[in-house]
Coordinates of C-alpha atoms in Angstrom, one line a residue:
M1375 CA 0.0 0.0 0.0
K1376 CA 1.3 3.4 -0.9
M1377 CA 2.4 5.9 1.7
S1378 CA -0.3 8.4 0.6
V1379 CA -3.0 5.9 1.2
W1380 CA -1.7 5.3 4.8
K1381 CA -1.6 9.1 5.4
T1382 CA -5.2 9.3 4.2
I1383 CA -6.3 6.6 6.6
L1384 CA -4.3 8.1 9.5
F1385 CA -5.7 11.6 8.9
S1386 CA -9.2 10.2 8.7
L1387 CA -8.7 8.3 12.0
L1388 CA -7.3 11.4 13.7
A1389 CA -10.3 13.5 12.4
V1390 CA -12.7 11.0 13.9
I1391 CA -10.9 10.9 17.3
V1392 CA -10.7 14.7 17.4
G1393 CA -14.3 15.1 16.5
F1394 CA -15.3 12.6 19.1
C1395 CA -13.2 14.4 21.7
I1396 CA -14.7 17.8 20.8
T1397 CA -18.3 16.3 20.9
F1398 CA -17.5 14.7 24.4
V1399 CA -16.0 18.1 25.8
V1400 CA -18.9 20.1 24.5
A1401 CA -21.4 17.6 25.8
D1402 CA -19.6 17.6 29.2
V1403 CA -19.6 21.5 29.3
V1404 CA -23.3 21.5 28.5
A1405 CA -24.0 18.9 31.1
Q1406 CA -21.9 20.8 33.7
S1407 CA -23.8 24.0 32.8
N1408 CA -27.1 22.3 33.2
L1409 CA -26.0 20.8 36.5
K1410 CA -24.9 24.2 37.7
T1411 CA -28.2 25.7 36.6
D1412 CA -30.2 23.0 38.2
Y1413 CA -28.1 23.5 41.4
Q1414 CA -28.8 27.2 41.4
K1415 CA -32.5 26.5 40.9
S1416 CA -32.4 23.9 43.6
V1417 CA -30.9 26.3 46.1
G1418 CA -33.9 28.5 45.6
V1419 CA -35.2 30.5 48.6
Q1420 CA -37.0 29.5 51.7
F1421 CA -39.2 31.5 54.0
H1422 CA -39.9 30.2 57.6
F1423 CA -42.6 31.8 59.7
L1424 CA -41.9 30.8 63.2
E1425 CA -43.9 29.8 66.2
L1426 CA -42.6 31.8 69.1
G1427 CA -43.0 29.6 72.1
N1428 CA -45.7 31.5 73.9
K1429 CA -49.3 32.6 73.7
Y1430 CA -48.5 36.1 72.4
T1431 CA -48.8 37.4 68.7
G1432 CA -45.5 38.4 67.1
D1433 CA -43.2 38.1 64.1
C1434 CA -40.1 36.2 63.5
I1435 CA -39.3 35.2 59.9
Y1436 CA -36.2 33.4 58.8
I1437 CA -35.2 33.5 55.1
K1438 CA -32.5 31.3 53.6
S1439 CA -31.1 31.3 50.1
G1440 CA -27.8 29.6 49.3
D1441 CA -25.3 30.4 52.0
T1442 CA -27.2 33.6 53.1
D1443 CA -29.2 33.7 56.3
I1444 CA -31.7 36.5 57.0
I1445 CA -33.8 37.1 60.1
V1446 CA -36.7 39.5 60.0
D1447 CA -37.9 40.7 63.4
A1448 CA -37.8 38.7 66.7
G1449 CA -40.9 38.8 68.7
S1450 CA -43.0 38.2 70.6
R1451 CA -41.4 38.5 74.0
S1452 CA -37.8 38.0 75.3
D1453 CA -38.6 34.5 76.3
S1454 CA -39.1 33.7 72.6
V1455 CA -35.3 33.8 72.1
S1456 CA -34.7 30.2 73.2
T1457 CA -37.4 29.0 70.8
I1458 CA -36.0 31.1 67.9
K1459 CA -32.4 29.9 68.6
S1460 CA -33.4 26.3 68.7
Y1461 CA -35.0 26.7 65.3
L1462 CA -32.3 28.8 63.7
D1463 CA -29.5 26.4 64.8
N1464 CA -30.9 23.8 62.4
Y1465 CA -30.0 26.1 59.5
V1466 CA -27.4 28.6 60.7
L1467 CA -24.4 26.3 61.0
D1468 CA -21.7 28.9 61.0
G1469 CA -23.1 31.1 63.7
K1470 CA -23.4 34.0 61.2
I1471 CA -26.4 35.8 60.0
E1472 CA -25.8 38.0 57.0
Y1473 CA -28.9 40.3 57.3
A1474 CA -31.1 41.3 60.2
I1475 CA -34.2 43.3 59.2
I1476 CA -36.1 44.9 62.1
T1477 CA -39.3 46.4 60.8
H1478 CA -40.4 48.7 63.6
A1479 CA -40.1 49.3 67.3
D1480 CA -43.0 47.4 68.8
R1481 CA -42.2 44.8 71.4
D1482 CA -43.8 41.9 69.4
H1483 CA -41.1 42.6 66.7
I1484 CA -38.0 43.5 68.6
A1485 CA -38.1 41.8 72.0
G1486 CA -35.8 39.0 70.9
F1487 CA -33.2 41.5 69.8
A1488 CA -33.5 43.4 73.0
G1489 CA -33.3 40.6 75.4
T1490 CA -33.6 41.1 79.2
T1491 CA -31.4 38.9 81.3
A1492 CA -28.9 36.1 81.1
E1493 CA -31.7 33.6 80.8
N1494 CA -33.2 35.7 77.8
S1495 CA -30.2 36.9 75.9
S1496 CA -30.5 39.1 72.8
L1497 CA -30.1 37.4 69.5
F1498 CA -27.4 39.9 68.9
D1499 CA -25.4 38.1 71.7
L1500 CA -25.9 34.7 70.2
Y1501 CA -25.0 35.2 66.5
E1502 CA -22.6 37.2 64.5
F1503 CA -24.5 39.7 62.4
E1504 CA -23.1 41.3 59.2
T1505 CA -25.7 43.8 58.2
I1506 CA -28.5 45.3 60.2
I1507 CA -31.3 47.2 58.5
D1508 CA -34.0 48.9 60.6
F1509 CA -36.6 51.7 60.8
P1510 CA -35.6 55.3 60.2
L1511 CA -38.3 56.8 62.5
T1512 CA -40.1 55.8 65.7
N1513 CA -42.3 57.3 68.4
S1514 CA -41.2 54.6 70.8
N1515 CA -39.7 55.3 74.2
T1516 CA -40.1 52.0 75.9
D1517 CA -37.5 50.0 77.9
T1518 CA -37.6 47.3 75.2
Y1519 CA -36.8 49.8 72.4
H1520 CA -33.9 51.4 74.4
K1521 CA -32.6 47.8 75.1
Y1522 CA -32.8 47.1 71.4
I1523 CA -30.8 50.2 70.5
E1524 CA -28.2 49.3 73.1
K1525 CA -27.8 45.8 71.8
R1526 CA -27.9 46.8 68.2
D1527 CA -25.1 49.4 68.8
A1528 CA -23.0 46.9 70.6
E1529 CA -23.3 44.6 67.7
V1530 CA -22.1 47.4 65.4
R1531 CA -19.1 48.0 67.6
Q1532 CA -18.3 44.3 67.1
G1533 CA -18.2 44.8 63.4
A1534 CA -21.7 44.7 62.1
T1535 CA -22.8 47.3 59.6
H1536 CA -26.0 49.3 60.3
Y1537 CA -28.3 51.1 57.9
N1538 CA -31.8 52.4 58.1
A1539 CA -34.3 51.6 55.3
L1540 CA -34.3 55.1 54.0
Q1541 CA -30.5 55.0 53.6
C1542 CA -30.9 51.7 51.7
Y1543 CA -33.6 53.1 49.4
N1544 CA -31.5 56.2 48.7
E1545 CA -28.3 54.2 48.5
E1546 CA -26.5 56.4 51.0
N1547 CA -23.4 55.8 53.0
G1548 CA -22.7 52.5 51.4
A1549 CA -26.2 51.2 51.8
K1550 CA -28.0 49.5 48.8
R1551 CA -31.5 49.4 47.6
K1552 CA -31.0 45.9 46.3
Y1553 CA -28.7 43.2 47.7
E1554 CA -27.9 40.0 45.9
I1555 CA -28.3 37.2 48.5
S1556 CA -27.7 34.3 46.2
Q1557 CA -27.5 33.5 42.4
G1558 CA -30.7 34.9 40.9
V1559 CA -32.2 36.0 44.3
E1560 CA -32.2 39.6 45.6
L1561 CA -33.4 41.5 48.6
E1562 CA -35.1 44.8 47.6
I1563 CA -35.9 47.6 50.1
L1564 CA -39.1 49.4 49.1
Y1565 CA -39.9 53.0 49.7
N1566 CA -42.2 53.8 52.5
Y1567 CA -43.6 57.3 52.9
Y1568 CA -43.2 57.0 56.6
Y1569 CA -39.5 56.5 56.4
E1570 CA -39.3 60.3 56.4
N1571 CA -42.7 61.5 57.6
K1572 CA -44.2 61.2 61.1
S1573 CA -47.1 59.0 61.8
S1574 CA -49.2 58.7 64.9
D1575 CA -49.3 54.9 64.4
E1576 CA -46.0 53.1 65.1
N1577 CA -46.9 50.4 62.7
N1578 CA -46.6 52.7 59.7
Y1579 CA -42.9 53.1 60.2
S1580 CA -42.4 49.5 59.1
V1581 CA -39.6 48.5 56.9
C1582 CA -41.1 47.1 53.7
F1583 CA -39.2 44.8 51.3
M1584 CA -39.4 42.2 48.6
I1585 CA -37.4 39.1 47.9
N1586 CA -37.2 38.7 44.0
Q1587 CA -36.4 35.4 42.5
E1588 CA -36.3 36.1 38.8
D1589 CA -40.0 36.4 37.9
K1590 CA -41.3 35.4 41.4
H1591 CA -41.8 38.0 44.2
F1592 CA -42.3 37.7 47.9
L1593 CA -43.7 40.7 49.8
F1594 CA -43.2 41.8 53.5
T1595 CA -44.7 44.9 55.0
G1596 CA -44.3 44.5 58.7
D1597 CA -47.4 46.0 60.4
L1598 CA -48.0 48.7 57.8
E1599 CA -51.5 50.2 58.1
E1600 CA -54.0 51.4 55.5
K1601 CA -52.5 54.8 54.8
G1602 CA -49.0 53.3 54.6
E1603 CA -50.3 50.6 52.2
E1604 CA -51.8 53.4 50.0
Y1605 CA -48.5 55.2 49.9
L1606 CA -46.6 51.9 49.3
V1607 CA -48.7 51.3 46.1
Q1608 CA -48.2 55.0 45.0
K1609 CA -44.5 55.1 45.5
N1610 CA -43.4 51.7 44.3
S1611 CA -44.0 49.6 41.2
L1612 CA -45.3 46.5 42.9
P1613 CA -45.7 43.2 41.0
E1614 CA -48.1 40.3 41.6
V1615 CA -46.6 38.2 44.3
E1616 CA -46.3 34.5 45.1
L1617 CA -46.2 35.1 48.9
F1618 CA -47.5 37.9 51.1
K1619 CA -46.8 38.1 54.8
A1620 CA -50.1 39.3 56.0
G1621 CA -49.8 42.8 57.3
H1622 CA -50.2 43.4 61.1
H1623 CA -50.8 39.8 61.8
G1624 CA -54.0 39.7 59.8
S1625 CA -55.5 42.9 61.2
K1626 CA -58.6 44.6 59.7
T1627 CA -56.6 47.8 59.6
S1628 CA -54.1 46.3 57.2
N1629 CA -54.3 44.0 54.1
N1630 CA -56.5 46.5 52.3
D1631 CA -57.9 46.3 48.8
I1632 CA -55.7 49.1 47.6
L1633 CA -52.6 46.8 48.1
L1634 CA -54.2 43.4 47.5
N1635 CA -55.6 44.5 44.2
V1636 CA -52.1 45.2 42.9
I1637 CA -50.1 42.3 44.5
K1638 CA -52.8 39.6 44.1
P1639 CA -51.1 37.2 46.4
K1640 CA -51.1 33.4 45.8
I1641 CA -50.1 32.4 49.4
V1642 CA -50.7 34.4 52.6
A1643 CA -48.8 33.6 55.8
V1644 CA -50.3 35.0 59.0
T1645 CA -48.1 35.2 62.1
C1646 CA -50.5 35.3 65.0
S1647 CA -52.2 33.3 67.7
A1648 CA -55.6 32.9 66.0
G1649 CA -58.4 34.2 68.2
S1650 CA -56.0 35.6 70.9
I1651 CA -57.7 38.1 73.1
E1652 CA -54.4 39.9 73.8
Y1653 CA -55.7 43.1 72.3
T1654 CA -59.5 42.8 72.3
Q1655 CA -62.4 40.9 73.8
N1656 CA -64.3 41.3 70.5
L1657 CA -63.6 37.9 68.8
D1658 CA -64.5 39.4 65.5
N1659 CA -61.5 41.7 65.7
T1660 CA -59.0 39.0 66.9
F1661 CA -56.4 38.0 64.4
P1662 CA -56.9 37.0 61.6
T1663 CA -60.0 39.2 61.3
Q1664 CA -63.1 38.5 59.1
L1665 CA -62.5 41.7 57.2
M1666 CA -58.9 40.6 56.3
I1667 CA -60.2 37.1 55.3
D1668 CA -62.9 38.5 53.1
R1669 CA -60.4 40.7 51.2
V1670 CA -57.8 38.0 50.7
A1671 CA -60.4 35.5 49.6
K1672 CA -60.7 37.3 46.3
Y1673 CA -57.3 36.2 45.3
T1674 CA -56.5 32.9 47.2
D1675 CA -57.6 30.4 49.7
K1676 CA -54.0 29.4 50.6
V1677 CA -53.9 31.1 53.9
Y1678 CA -51.8 29.7 56.7
V1679 CA -51.6 30.6 60.4
T1680 CA -48.8 29.8 62.9
T1681 CA -50.7 29.3 66.2
E1682 CA -54.1 29.2 67.8
A1683 CA -55.3 30.6 71.2
I1684 CA -57.0 28.3 73.7
L1685 CA -59.8 30.3 75.3
E1686 CA -62.2 29.8 78.1
Y1687 CA -65.3 31.8 78.9
D1688 CA -65.7 33.2 82.4
E1689 CA -69.4 33.7 82.9
S1690 CA -68.9 35.6 86.2
K1691 CA -66.9 38.3 84.5
N1692 CA -68.7 37.9 81.2
E1693 CA -65.4 37.8 79.3
Y1694 CA -63.0 35.3 77.7
K1695 CA -59.5 34.4 79.1
Q1696 CA -56.7 32.8 77.2
V1697 CA -55.5 29.7 79.0
G1698 CA -52.9 28.6 76.5
Y1699 CA -52.1 28.2 72.8
K1700 CA -51.4 25.4 70.4
P1701 CA -50.1 25.1 66.8
M1702 CA -52.5 25.8 64.0
N1703 CA -50.1 25.1 61.0
G1704 CA -47.1 25.5 63.3
N1705 CA -43.9 26.7 61.6
I1706 CA -44.8 27.7 58.1
V1707 CA -42.2 27.0 55.5
V1708 CA -42.6 28.3 51.9
T1709 CA -40.0 27.0 49.4
S1710 CA -39.5 28.4 45.9
A1711 CA -37.2 26.1 43.8
F1712 CA -37.2 24.5 40.4
G1713 CA -39.9 26.9 39.3
E1714 CA -42.4 25.8 42.0
V1715 CA -43.5 27.3 45.2
K1716 CA -44.6 24.9 47.9
V1717 CA -45.8 25.1 51.5
E1718 CA -44.8 22.6 54.2
C1719 CA -45.8 23.3 57.8
S1720 CA -44.5 21.6 61.0
N1721 CA -47.9 20.7 62.4
N1722 CA -50.1 20.3 59.3
N1723 CA -50.8 21.8 55.9
I1724 CA -54.5 22.6 56.5
L1725 CA -55.8 25.7 55.0
L1726 CA -57.2 28.2 57.3
K1727 CA -60.8 27.8 55.9
D1728 CA -60.7 24.1 56.8
T1729 CA -59.7 24.5 60.4
E1730 CA -62.1 23.9 63.3
W1731 CA -61.2 27.4 64.6
F1732 CA -62.3 29.0 61.3
K1733 CA -65.6 26.9 61.3
E1734 CA -66.4 28.1 64.8
Y1735 CA -65.4 31.8 64.7
R1736 CA -65.4 32.9 61.1
T1737 CA -67.8 33.1 58.1
M1738 CA -66.8 31.4 54.8
P1739 CA -66.4 34.0 52.1
N1740 CA -68.3 33.3 48.9
E1741 CA -65.0 32.8 47.0
W1742 CA -64.1 29.9 49.3
K1743 CA -67.4 28.0 49.1
N1744 CA -66.8 26.4 45.8

């Protein structure tokens, strides 16, 4: 066989081998890229609405995405700290919390950060915090508020960075309006008119923010009241949301049509002790209220509540007394990953409308009867 024929065969074999290698490398790169994309999607974002270990209404929300840990508020009383810590220690494995968001100065939102004694430490004493974002204005002059400021400032001296929400929105002094917390997930501080204007209602000072995950959005408004919600809609371009943390624990004075008509929530998480008489003996006005339920029902029946009050009626005094509490849904965990948003609760996944409490104390909206 002539040398030219051997060369032709050799070059042909080399071409096949090179082509195979290129195909293999390209396929591997594509596969690795897909795996990376799948991993990033699988990291997703989780929202944990915590039970607080006592009968009182309050907020504590833990958010995790990738390696980033966020805690939003820490109510309801200082004795909630041990309950919160026990829960967080399942997820915060390095002792570090990247962001703390403290919405406003009411005790049921800041008690766990304020602490009281060695038995009820501040969360600032128990974890290393990197960034603290809180309310620009307050009318509060309570002991709990002053203890919060004391503990917050001590954490800053230890190396934490502190901004208020107005600084974040205006991007002043190194603060940002948007923080990337993981691949494809961001924390966005919204504008609240009451960041820089006084209100007679402490709730209106609440820090408002969204978590954005590509085309999915998750809204948190603290205890913002009706006028605050009106301004929130006027001053921000709000999208429809997958999840809404019910304003002011499901109060009738929050969760108004002006906001709900814009955000059209698919899931609503209510952080309260359902039926608690902590603030009123009028059971119609206990959280979550009938008015709030009727408004939300236009958009979703996926309403979940952390705990439920146990009441007894005292005929001699013609009033109710709260003798304890129990989980309703328990810790509510909302997970958004792989393009899906799912709810999994520690006690059960029963919708509010299907609970015995609802059947006894609330009226079924027409939208929920089908």
